[in-house]
mmCIF file of C-alpha atoms in Angstrom:
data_model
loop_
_atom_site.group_PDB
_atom_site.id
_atom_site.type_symbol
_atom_site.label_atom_id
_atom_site.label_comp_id
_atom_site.label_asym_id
_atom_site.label_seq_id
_atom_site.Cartn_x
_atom_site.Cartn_y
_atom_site.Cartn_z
ATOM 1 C CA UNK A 842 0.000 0.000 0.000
ATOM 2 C CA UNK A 843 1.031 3.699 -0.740
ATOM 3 C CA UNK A 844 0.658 4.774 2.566
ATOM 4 C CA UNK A 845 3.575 2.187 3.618
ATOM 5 C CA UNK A 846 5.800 3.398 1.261
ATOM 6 C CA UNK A 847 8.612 5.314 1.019
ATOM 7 C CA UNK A 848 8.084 8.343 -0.820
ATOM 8 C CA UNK A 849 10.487 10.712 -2.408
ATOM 9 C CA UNK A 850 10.081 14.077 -3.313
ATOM 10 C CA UNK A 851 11.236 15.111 -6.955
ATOM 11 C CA UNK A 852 12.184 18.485 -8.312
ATOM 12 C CA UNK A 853 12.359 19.818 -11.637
ATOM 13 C CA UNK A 854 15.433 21.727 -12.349
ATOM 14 C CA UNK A 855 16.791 23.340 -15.604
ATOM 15 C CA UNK A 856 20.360 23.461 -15.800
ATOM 16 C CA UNK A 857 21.329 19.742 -13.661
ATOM 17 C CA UNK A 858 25.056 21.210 -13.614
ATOM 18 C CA UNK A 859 24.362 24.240 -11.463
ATOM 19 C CA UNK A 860 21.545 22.469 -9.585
ATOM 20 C CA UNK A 861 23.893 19.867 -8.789
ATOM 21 C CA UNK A 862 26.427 22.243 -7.569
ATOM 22 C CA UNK A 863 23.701 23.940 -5.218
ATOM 23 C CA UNK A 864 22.238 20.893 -3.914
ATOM 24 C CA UNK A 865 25.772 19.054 -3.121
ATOM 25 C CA UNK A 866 28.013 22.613 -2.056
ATOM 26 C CA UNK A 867 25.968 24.672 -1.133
ATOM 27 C CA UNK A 868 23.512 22.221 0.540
ATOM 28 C CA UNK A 869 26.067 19.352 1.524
ATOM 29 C CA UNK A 870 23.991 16.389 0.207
ATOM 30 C CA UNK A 871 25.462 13.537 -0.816
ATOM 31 C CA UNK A 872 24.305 11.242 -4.276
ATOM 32 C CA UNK A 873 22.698 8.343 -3.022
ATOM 33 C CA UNK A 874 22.314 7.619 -7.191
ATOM 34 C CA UNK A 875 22.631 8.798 -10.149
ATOM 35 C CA UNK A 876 20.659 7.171 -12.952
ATOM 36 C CA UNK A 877 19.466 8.338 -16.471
ATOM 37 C CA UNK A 878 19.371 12.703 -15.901
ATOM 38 C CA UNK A 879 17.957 12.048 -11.959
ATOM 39 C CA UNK A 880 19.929 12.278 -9.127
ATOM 40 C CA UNK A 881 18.727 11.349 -5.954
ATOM 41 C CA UNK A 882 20.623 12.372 -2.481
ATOM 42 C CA UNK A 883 20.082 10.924 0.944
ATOM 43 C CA UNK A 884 18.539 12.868 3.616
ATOM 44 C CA UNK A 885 17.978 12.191 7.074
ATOM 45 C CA UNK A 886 15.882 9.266 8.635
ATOM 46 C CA UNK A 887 15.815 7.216 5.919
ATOM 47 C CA UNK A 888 14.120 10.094 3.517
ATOM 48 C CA UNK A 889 16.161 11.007 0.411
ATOM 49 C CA UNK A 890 15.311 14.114 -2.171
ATOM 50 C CA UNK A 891 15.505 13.639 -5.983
ATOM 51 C CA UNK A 892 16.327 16.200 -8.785
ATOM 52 C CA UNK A 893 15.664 15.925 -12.539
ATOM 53 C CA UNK A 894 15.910 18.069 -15.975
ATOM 54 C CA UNK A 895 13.614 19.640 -17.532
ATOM 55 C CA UNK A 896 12.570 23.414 -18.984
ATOM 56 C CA UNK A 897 10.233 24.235 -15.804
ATOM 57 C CA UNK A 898 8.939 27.293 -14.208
ATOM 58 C CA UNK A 899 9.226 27.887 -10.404
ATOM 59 C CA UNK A 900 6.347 27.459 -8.551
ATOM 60 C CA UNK A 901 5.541 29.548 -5.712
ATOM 61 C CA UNK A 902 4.843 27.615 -2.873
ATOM 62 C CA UNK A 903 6.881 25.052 -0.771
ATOM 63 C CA UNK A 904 8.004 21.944 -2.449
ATOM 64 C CA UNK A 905 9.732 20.403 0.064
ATOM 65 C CA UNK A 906 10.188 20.989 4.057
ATOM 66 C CA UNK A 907 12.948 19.812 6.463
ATOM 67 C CA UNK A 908 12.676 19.274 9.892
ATOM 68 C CA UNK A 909 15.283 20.052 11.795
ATOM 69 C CA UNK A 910 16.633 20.153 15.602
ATOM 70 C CA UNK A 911 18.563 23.934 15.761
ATOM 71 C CA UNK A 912 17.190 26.446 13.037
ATOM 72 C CA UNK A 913 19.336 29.017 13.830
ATOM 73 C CA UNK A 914 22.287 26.461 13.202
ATOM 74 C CA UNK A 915 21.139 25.282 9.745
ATOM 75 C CA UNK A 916 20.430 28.669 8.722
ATOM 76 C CA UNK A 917 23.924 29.827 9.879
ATOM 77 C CA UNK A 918 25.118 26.513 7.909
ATOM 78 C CA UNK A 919 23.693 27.509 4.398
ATOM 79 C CA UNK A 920 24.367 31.117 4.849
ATOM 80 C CA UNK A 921 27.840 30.478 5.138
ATOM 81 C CA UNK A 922 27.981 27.748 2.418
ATOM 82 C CA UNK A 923 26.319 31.073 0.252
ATOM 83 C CA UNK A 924 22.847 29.992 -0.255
ATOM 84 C CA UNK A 925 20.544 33.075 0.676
ATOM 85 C CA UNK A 926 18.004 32.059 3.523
ATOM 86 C CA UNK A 927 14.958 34.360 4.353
ATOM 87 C CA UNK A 928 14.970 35.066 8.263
ATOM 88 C CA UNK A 929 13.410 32.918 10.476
ATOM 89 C CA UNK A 930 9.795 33.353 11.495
ATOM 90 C CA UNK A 931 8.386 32.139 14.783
ATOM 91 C CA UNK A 932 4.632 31.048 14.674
ATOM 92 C CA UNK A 933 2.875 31.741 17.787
ATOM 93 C CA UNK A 934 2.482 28.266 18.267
ATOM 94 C CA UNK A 935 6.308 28.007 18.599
ATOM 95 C CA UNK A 936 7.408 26.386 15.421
ATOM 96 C CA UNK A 937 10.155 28.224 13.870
ATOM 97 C CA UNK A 938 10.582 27.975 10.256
ATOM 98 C CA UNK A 939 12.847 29.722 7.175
ATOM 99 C CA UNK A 940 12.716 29.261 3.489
ATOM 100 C CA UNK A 941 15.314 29.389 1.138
ATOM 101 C CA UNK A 942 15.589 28.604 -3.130
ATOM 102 C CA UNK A 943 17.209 26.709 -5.503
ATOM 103 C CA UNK A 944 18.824 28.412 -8.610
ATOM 104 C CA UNK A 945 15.598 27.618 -10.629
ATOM 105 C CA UNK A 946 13.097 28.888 -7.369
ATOM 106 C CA UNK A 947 12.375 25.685 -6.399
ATOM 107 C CA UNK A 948 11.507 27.129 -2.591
ATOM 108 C CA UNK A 949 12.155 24.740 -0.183
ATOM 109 C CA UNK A 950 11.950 25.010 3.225
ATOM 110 C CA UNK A 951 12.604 24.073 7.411
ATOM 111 C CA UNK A 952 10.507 24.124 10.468
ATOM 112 C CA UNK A 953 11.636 23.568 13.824
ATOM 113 C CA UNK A 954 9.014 21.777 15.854
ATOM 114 C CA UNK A 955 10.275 22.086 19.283
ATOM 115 C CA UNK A 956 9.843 24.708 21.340
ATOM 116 C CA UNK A 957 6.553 24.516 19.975
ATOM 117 C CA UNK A 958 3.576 22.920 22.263
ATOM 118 C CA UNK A 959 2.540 19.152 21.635
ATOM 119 C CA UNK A 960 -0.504 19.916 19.682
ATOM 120 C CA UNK A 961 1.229 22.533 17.615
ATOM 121 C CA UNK A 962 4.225 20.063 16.817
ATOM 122 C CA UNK A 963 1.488 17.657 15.820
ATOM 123 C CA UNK A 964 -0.424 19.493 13.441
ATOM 124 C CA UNK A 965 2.656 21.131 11.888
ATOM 125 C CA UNK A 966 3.854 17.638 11.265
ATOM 126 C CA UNK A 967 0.085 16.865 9.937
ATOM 127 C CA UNK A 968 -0.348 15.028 12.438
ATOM 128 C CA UNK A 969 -3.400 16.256 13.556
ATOM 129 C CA UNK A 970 -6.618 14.308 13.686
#
């Protein structure tokens, strides 16, 4: 069943040189493969993130979200790797999130759940009932 499976999300890009060079410098990922114009990099607990080419136009709305332990740390990360990160919000829930884009504004983006009270962490994970 679908809902068992492991699901990876998949990015157009347009240019898979300079895409590659964002999402392995200036992100840090590492290719997990690398098969027929798709390259796929693993991510954390068993997730991974896939790129492929295409002519596209960037969409504006999230396409992908990490979740991650120390914002501020990530953010300082991939500032000082050079990828441009919009400051980071706070929700008044708690959750703290930032946004960033790849070179063909793909935005993509990270929430930090705690801090954030139970419910709050559960519906921001859509987790919610």
């Amino acid at each position: 069943m679908l809902s068992n499976a492991h699901v990876v999300p998949t990015l157009a890009v347009s240019d898979m040189d300079r895409a590659r060079r964002f999402y392995e410098e200036g992100l840090g990922f590492a290719v997990e493969a690398d098969v027929v114009g798709t390259v796929r990099y693993s991510c954390g607990g068993d997730t991974a993130l896939a790129i492929f080419e295409r002519p596209m136009e960037p969409v504006d709305r999230t396409v992908a979200a990490f979740e991650v332990e120390d914002i501020e740390g990530e953010v300082d990360e991939l500032r000082g790797r050079g990828v441009e990160v919009e400051d980071i919000i706070t929700l008044p829930n708690g959750v703290k999130r930032a946004f960033f884009k790849d070179p063909d504004g793909n935005v993509i983006g990270m929430r930090q759940l705690s801090g954030a009270d139970p419910e709050s962490r559960r519906e921001a994970a859509g987790l919610s009932e």
